[in-house]
mmCIF file of C-alpha atoms and ligand atoms in Angstrom:
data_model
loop_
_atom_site.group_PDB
_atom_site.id
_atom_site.type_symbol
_atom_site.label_atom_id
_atom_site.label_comp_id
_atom_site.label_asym_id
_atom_site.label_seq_id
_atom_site.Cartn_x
_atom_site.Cartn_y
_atom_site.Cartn_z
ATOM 1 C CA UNK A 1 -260.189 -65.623 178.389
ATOM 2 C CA UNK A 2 -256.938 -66.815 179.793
ATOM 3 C CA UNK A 3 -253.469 -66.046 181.704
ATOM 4 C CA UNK A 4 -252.253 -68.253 179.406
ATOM 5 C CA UNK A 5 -252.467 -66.161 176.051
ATOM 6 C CA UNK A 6 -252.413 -62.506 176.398
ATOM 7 C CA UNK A 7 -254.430 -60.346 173.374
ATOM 8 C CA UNK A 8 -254.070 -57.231 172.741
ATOM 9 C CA UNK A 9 -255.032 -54.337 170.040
ATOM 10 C CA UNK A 10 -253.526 -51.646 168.914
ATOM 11 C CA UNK A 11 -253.491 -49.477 165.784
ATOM 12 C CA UNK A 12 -255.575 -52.279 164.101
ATOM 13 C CA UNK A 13 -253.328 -54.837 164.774
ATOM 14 C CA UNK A 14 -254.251 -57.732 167.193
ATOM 15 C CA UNK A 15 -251.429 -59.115 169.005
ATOM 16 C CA UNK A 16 -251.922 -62.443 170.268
ATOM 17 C CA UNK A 17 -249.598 -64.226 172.740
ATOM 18 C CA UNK A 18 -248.381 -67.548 174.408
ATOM 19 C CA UNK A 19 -248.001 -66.728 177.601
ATOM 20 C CA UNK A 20 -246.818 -70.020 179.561
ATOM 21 C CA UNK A 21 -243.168 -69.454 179.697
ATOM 22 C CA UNK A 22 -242.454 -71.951 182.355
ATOM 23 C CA UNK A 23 -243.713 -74.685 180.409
ATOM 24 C CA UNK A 24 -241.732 -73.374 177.087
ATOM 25 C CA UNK A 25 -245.070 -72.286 176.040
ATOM 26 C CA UNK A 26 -246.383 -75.251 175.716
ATOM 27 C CA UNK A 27 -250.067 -75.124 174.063
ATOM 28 C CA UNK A 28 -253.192 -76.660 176.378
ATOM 29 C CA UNK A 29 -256.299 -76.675 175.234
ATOM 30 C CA UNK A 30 -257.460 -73.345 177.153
ATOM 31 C CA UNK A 31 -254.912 -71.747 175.348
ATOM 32 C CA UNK A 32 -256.069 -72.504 171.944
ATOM 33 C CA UNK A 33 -259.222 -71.848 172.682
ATOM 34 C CA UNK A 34 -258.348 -68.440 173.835
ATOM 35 C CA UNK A 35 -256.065 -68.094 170.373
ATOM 36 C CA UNK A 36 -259.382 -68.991 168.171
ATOM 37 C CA UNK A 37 -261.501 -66.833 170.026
ATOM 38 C CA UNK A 38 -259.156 -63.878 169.425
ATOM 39 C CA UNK A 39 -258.872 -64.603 165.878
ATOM 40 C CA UNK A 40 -262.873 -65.124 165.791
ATOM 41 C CA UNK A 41 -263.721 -62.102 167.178
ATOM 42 C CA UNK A 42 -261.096 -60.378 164.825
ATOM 43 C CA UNK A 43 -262.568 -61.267 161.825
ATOM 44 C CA UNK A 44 -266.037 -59.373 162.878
ATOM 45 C CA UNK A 45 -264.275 -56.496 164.389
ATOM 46 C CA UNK A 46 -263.736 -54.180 161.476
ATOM 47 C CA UNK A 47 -261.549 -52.341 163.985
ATOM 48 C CA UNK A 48 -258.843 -55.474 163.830
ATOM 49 C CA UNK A 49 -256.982 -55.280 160.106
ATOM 50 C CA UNK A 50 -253.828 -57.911 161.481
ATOM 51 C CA UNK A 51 -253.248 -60.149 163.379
ATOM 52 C CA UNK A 52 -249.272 -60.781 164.805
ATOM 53 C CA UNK A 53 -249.085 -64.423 166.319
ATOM 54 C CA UNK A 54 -246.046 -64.606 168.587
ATOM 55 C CA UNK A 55 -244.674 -65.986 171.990
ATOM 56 C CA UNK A 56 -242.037 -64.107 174.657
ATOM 57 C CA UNK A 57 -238.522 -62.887 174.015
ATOM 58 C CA UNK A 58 -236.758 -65.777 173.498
ATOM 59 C CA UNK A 59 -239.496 -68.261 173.185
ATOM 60 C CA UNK A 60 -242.479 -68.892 170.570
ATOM 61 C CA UNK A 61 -243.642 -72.735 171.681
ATOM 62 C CA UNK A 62 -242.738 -76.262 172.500
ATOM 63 C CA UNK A 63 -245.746 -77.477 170.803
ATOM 64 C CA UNK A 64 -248.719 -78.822 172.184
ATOM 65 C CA UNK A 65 -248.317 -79.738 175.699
ATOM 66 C CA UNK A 66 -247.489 -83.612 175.905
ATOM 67 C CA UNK A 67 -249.349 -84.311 179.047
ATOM 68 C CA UNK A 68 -252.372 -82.766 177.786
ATOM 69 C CA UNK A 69 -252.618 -84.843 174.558
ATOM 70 C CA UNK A 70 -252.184 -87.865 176.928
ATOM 71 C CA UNK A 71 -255.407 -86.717 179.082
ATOM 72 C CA UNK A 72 -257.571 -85.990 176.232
ATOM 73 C CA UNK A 73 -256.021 -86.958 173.064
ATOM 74 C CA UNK A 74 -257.471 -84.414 169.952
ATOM 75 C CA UNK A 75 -259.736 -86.483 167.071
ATOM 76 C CA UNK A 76 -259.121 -83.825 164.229
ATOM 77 C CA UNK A 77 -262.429 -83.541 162.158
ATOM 78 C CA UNK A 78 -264.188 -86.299 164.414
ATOM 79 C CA UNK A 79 -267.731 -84.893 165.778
ATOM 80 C CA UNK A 80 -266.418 -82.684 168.092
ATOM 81 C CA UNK A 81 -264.048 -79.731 167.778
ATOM 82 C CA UNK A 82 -261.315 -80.108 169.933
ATOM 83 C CA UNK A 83 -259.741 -76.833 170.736
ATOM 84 C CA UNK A 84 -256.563 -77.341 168.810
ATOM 85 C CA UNK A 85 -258.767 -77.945 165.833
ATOM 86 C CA UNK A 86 -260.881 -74.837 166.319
ATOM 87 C CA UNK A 87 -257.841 -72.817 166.903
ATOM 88 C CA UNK A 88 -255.877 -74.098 163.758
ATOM 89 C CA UNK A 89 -259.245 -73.891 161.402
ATOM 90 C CA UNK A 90 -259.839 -70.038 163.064
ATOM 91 C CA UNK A 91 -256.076 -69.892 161.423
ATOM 92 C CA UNK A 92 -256.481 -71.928 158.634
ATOM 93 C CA UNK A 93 -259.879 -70.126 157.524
ATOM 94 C CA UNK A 94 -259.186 -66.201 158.933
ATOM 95 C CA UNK A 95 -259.591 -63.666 155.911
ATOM 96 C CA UNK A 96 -257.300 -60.876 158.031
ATOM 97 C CA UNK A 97 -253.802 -61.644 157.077
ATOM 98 C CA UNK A 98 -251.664 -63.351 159.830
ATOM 99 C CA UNK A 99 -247.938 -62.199 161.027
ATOM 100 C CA UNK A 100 -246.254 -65.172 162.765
ATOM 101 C CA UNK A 101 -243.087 -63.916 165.140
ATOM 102 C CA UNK A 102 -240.862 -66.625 166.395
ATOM 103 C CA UNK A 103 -237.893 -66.152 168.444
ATOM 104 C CA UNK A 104 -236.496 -68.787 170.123
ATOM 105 C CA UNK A 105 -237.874 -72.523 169.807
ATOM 106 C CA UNK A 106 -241.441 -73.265 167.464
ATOM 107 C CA UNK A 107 -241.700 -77.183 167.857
ATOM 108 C CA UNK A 108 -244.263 -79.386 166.571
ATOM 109 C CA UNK A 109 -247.520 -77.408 165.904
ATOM 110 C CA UNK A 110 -245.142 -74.437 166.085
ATOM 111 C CA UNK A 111 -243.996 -74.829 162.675
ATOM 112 C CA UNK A 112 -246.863 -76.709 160.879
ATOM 113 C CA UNK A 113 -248.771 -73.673 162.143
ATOM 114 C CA UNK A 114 -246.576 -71.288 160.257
ATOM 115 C CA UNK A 115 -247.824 -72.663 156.923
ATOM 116 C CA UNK A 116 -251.698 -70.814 157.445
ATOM 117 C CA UNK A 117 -249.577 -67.463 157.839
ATOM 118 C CA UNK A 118 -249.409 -65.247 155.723
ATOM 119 C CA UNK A 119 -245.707 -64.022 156.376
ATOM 120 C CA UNK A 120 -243.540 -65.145 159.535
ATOM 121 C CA UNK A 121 -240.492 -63.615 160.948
ATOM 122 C CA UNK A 122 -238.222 -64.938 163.100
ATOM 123 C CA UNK A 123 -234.862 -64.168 164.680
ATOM 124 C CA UNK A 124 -231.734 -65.807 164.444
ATOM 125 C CA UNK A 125 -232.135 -67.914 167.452
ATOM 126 C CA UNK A 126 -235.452 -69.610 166.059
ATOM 127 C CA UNK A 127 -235.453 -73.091 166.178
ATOM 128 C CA UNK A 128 -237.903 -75.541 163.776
ATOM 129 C CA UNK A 129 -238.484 -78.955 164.682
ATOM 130 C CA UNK A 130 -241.363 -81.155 163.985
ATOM 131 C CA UNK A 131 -240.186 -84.385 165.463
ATOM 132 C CA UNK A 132 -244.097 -86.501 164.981
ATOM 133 C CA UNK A 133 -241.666 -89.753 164.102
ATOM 134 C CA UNK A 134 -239.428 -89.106 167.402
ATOM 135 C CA UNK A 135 -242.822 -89.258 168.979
ATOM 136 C CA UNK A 136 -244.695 -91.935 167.011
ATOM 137 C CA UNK A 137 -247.306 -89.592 165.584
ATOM 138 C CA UNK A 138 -248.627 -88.544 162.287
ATOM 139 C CA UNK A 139 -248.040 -84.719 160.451
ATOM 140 C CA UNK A 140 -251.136 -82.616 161.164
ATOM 141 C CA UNK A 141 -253.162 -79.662 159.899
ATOM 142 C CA UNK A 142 -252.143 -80.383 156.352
ATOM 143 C CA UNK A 143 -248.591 -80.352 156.722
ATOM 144 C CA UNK A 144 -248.245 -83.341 154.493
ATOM 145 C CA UNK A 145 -249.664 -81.407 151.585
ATOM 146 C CA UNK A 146 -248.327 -78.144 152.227
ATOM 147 C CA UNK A 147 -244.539 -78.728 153.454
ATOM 148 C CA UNK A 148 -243.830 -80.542 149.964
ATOM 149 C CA UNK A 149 -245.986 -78.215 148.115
ATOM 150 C CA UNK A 150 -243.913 -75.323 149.593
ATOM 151 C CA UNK A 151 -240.922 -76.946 150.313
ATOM 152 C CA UNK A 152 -240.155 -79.137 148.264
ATOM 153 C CA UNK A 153 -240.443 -83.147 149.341
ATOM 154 C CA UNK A 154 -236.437 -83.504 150.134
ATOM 155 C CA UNK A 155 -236.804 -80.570 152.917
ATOM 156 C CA UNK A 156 -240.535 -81.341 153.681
ATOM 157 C CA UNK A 157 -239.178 -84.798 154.562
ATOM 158 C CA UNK A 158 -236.074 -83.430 156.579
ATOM 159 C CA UNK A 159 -238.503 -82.131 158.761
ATOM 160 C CA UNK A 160 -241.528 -84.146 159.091
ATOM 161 C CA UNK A 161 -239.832 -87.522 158.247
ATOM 162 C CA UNK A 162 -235.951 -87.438 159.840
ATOM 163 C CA UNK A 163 -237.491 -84.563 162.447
ATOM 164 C CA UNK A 164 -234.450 -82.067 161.484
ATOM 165 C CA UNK A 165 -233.455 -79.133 163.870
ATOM 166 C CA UNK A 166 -233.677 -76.359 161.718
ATOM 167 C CA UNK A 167 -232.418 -72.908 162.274
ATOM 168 C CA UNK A 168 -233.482 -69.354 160.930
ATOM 169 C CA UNK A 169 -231.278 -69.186 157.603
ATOM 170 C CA UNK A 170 -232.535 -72.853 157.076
ATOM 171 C CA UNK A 171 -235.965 -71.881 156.992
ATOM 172 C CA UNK A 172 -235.692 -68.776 155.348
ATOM 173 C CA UNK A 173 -233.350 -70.409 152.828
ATOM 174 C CA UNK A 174 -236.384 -73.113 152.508
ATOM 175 C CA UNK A 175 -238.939 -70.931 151.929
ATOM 176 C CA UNK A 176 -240.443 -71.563 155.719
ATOM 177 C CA UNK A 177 -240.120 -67.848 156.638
ATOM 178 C CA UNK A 178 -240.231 -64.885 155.178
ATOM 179 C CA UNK A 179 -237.083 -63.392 156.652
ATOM 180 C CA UNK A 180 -234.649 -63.295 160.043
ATOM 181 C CA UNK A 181 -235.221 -60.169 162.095
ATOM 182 C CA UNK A 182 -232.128 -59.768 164.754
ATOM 183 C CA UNK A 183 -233.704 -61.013 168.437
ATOM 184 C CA UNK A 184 -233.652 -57.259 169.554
ATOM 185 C CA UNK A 185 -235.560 -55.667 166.809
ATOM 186 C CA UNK A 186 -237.990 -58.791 166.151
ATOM 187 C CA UNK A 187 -241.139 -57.367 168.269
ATOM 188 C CA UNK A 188 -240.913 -53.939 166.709
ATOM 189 C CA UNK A 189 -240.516 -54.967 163.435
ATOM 190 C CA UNK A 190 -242.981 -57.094 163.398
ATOM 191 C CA UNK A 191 -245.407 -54.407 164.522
ATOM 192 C CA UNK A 192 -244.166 -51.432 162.069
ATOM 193 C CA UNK A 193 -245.302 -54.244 159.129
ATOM 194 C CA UNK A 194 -248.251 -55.032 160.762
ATOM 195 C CA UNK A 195 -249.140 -51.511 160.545
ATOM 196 C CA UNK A 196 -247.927 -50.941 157.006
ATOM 197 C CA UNK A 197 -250.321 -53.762 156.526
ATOM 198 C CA UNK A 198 -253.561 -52.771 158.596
ATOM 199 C CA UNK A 199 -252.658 -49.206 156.407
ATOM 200 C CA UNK A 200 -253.358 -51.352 153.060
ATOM 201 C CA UNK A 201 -256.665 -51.142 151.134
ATOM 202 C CA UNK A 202 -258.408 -54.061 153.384
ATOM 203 C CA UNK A 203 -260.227 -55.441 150.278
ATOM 204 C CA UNK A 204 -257.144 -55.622 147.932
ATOM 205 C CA UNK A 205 -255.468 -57.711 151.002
ATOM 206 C CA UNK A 206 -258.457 -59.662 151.757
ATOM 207 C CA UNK A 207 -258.611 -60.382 147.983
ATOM 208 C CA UNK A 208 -254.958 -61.274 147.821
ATOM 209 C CA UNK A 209 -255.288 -63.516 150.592
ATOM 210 C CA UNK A 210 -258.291 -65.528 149.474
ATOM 211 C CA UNK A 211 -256.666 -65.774 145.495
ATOM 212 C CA UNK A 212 -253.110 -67.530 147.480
ATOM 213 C CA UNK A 213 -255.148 -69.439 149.716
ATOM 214 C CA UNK A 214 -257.206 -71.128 147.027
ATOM 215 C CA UNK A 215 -256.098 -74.620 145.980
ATOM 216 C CA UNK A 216 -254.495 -74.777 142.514
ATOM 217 C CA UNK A 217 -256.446 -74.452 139.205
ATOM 218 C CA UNK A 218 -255.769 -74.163 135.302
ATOM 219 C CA UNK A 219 -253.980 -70.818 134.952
ATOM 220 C CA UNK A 220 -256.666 -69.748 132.396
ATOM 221 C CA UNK A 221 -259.423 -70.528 135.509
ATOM 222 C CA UNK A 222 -257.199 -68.489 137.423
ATOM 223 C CA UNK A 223 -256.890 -64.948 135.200
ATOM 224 C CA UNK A 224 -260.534 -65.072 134.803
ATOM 225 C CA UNK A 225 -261.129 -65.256 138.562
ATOM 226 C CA UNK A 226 -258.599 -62.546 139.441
ATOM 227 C CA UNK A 227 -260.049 -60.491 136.331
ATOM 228 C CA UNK A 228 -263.713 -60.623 137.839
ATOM 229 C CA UNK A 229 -262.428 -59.354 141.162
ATOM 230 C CA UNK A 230 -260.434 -56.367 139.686
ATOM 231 C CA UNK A 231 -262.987 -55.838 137.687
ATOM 232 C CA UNK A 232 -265.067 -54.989 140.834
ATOM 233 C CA UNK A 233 -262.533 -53.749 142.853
ATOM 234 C CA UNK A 234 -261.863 -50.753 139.948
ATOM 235 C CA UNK A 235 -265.367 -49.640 140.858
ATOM 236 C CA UNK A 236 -264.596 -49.928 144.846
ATOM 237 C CA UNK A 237 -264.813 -46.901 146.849
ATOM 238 C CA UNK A 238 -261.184 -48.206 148.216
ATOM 239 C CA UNK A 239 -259.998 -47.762 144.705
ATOM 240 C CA UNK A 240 -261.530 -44.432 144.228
ATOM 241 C CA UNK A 241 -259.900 -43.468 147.550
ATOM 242 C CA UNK A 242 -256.719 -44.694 145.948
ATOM 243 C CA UNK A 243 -256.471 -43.011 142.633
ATOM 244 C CA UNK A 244 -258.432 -39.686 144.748
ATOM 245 C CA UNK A 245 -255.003 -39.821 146.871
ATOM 246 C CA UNK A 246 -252.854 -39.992 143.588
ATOM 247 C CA UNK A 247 -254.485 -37.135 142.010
ATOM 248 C CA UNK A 248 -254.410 -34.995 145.248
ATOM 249 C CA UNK A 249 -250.670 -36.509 146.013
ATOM 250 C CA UNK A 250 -251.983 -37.446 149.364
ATOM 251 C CA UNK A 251 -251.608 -40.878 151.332
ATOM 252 C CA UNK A 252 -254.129 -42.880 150.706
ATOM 253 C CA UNK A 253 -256.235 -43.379 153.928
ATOM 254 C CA UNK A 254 -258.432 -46.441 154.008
ATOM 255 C CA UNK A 255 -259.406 -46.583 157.888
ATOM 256 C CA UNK A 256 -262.790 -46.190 156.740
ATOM 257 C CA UNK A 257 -263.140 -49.399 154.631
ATOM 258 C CA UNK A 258 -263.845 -52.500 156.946
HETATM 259 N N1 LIG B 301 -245.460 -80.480 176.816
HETATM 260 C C1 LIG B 301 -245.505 -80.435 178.142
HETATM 261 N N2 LIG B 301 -244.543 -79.884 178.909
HETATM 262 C C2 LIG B 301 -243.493 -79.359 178.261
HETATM 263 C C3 LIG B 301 -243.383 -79.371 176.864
HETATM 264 C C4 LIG B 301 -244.437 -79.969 176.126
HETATM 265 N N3 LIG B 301 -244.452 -79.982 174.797
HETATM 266 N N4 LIG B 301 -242.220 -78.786 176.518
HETATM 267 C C5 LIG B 301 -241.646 -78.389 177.657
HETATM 268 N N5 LIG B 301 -242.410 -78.742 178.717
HETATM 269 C C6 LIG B 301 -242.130 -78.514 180.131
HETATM 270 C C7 LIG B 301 -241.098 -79.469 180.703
HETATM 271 O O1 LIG B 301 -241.701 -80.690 181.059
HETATM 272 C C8 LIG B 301 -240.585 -78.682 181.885
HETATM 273 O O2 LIG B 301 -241.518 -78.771 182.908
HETATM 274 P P1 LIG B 301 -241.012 -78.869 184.457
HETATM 275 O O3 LIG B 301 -240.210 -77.618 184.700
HETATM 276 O O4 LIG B 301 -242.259 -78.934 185.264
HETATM 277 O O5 LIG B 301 -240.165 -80.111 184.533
HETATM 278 C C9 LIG B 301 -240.620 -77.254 181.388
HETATM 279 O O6 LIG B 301 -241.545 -77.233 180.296
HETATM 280 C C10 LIG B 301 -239.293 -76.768 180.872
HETATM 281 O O7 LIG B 301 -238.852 -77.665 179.874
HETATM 282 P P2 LIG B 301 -237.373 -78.299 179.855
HETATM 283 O O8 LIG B 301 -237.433 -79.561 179.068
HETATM 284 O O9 LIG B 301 -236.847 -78.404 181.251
HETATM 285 O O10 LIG B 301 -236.583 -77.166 179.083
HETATM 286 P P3 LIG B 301 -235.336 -77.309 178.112
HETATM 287 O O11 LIG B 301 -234.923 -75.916 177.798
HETATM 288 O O12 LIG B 301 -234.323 -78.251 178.666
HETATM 289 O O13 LIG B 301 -235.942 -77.981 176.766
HETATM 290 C C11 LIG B 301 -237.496 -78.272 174.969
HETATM 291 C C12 LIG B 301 -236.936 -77.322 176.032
HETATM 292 C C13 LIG B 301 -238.658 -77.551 174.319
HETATM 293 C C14 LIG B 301 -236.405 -78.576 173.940
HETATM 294 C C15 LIG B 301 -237.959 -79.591 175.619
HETATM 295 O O14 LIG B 301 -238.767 -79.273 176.728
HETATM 296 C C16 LIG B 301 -238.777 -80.465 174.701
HETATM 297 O O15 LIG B 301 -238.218 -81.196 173.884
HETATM 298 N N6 LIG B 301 -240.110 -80.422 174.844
HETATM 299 C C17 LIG B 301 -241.007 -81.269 174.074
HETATM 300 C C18 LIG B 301 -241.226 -80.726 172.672
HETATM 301 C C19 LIG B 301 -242.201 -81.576 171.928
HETATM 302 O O16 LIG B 301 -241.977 -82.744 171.688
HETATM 303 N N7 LIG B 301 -243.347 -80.969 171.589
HETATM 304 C C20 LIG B 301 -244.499 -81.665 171.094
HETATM 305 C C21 LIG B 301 -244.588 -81.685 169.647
HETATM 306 S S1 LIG B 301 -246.068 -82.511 169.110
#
């Protein structure tokens, strides 16, 4: 546990927090650690359906914290597991889908982080910057792959090479986001889909997940993966709930499923 990240569950979504608002947020390693454990813990609590990854009003994070990485400087997939690598992997590897919500600034590991969501909103005064040549460092957590892969390598490069300020419509525009919620609604909105999410059947969005997070593969390798799982998932009890709810013009309701 820590101050410095605040967790919190309700209606089967777990909201996790930066809370270190005068230090921008910036991310020390007690901080991640709290972030993975949150996530950890989520993925055995069948209660947990979504996770929402955000910061304060105004304010997501300035990135790992500077003087930190001076006094014990991360080796990613060395021996150990530094925290930052156990909190990015918790991300990275979490079957739950993840909501990022950024208002305000997401520097550094604020935006490569955004590329193990699974949808991100932010408002119109979000700011994306991952400035590694300003600082003399190296993109992280896949970025390299991922931001051209997503991208495109001319933005990818405005980013992680020239370390480009980019605001919401950029991003969104880019493909970075999913969309720009207005500062006032942002929280809120970001809940109500959370919920519309945590209301889906959890093995079609676990499934959904896992298929987009898969590296590519020959289409035809693809369909026949996709068609084994639906061919299980048509004899789920989720899906019987679903078509039951159809014939009976009902809501589905799959709180039951884990
Ligand atoms: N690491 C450590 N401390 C940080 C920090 C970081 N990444 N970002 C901000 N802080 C601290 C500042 O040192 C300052 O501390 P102080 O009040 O004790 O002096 C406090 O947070 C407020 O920051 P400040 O710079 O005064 O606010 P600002 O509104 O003028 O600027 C930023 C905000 C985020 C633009 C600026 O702080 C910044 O560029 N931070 C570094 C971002 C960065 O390079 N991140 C690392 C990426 S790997």
């Amino acid at each position: 546990m820590s101050d410095l990240v605040s967790v919190e569950t309700r209606e089967n979504v777990r909201s996790i927090r930066w809370n270190r608002p005068e230090k921008k947020n910036a991310l020390l390693r007690e901080m991640y650690t709290a972030a993975a454990e949150a996530i950890e813990s989520g993925e055995a609590d069948k209660d947990v359906r979504v996770y929402i990854l955000g910061g304060q009003p105004g304010l997501f994070t300035a990135g790992n914290d500077l003087v930190d990485f001076m006094e014990a400087p991360p080796h990613i997939g060395g021996e150990d597991t530094p925290p930052v690598e156990r909190f990015m992997r918790a991300l990275m590897t979490a079957k739950k889908p993840i909501i990022a919500e950024v208002d305000g600034i997401a520097i550094g590991i604020g935006t490569t982080l955004l590329m193990h969501c699974d949808l991100a909103y932010a408002s119109e005064n979000a700011i994306f910057k991952t400035p590694f040549a300003d600082l003399a460092l190296a993109p992280e957590f896949a970025s390299s792959l991922l931001f051209p892969a997503r991208l495109g390598r001319p933005a990818a490069s405005d980013l992680l090479m020239l370390g480009s300020t980019w605001k919401a419509e950029r991003a969104k525009e880019a493909g970075l986001i999913t969309d720009v919620i207005t500062s006032s609604q942002l929280v809120d909105q970001v809940f109500e889909k959370a919920r519309i999410l945590a209301k889906k059947s959890p093995g079609a969005v676990r499934a959904a997940k896992q298929l987009m997070m898969t590296p590519e593969e020959p289409l035809a390798d693809r369909m026949n993966r996709e068609g084994a799982l639906f061919a299980a998932m048509l004899k789920s009890p989720e899906f019987a709930e679903a078509v039951g709810a159809f014939m009976e013009r009902r809501e589905p309701d799959f709180s039951k499923f884990g």
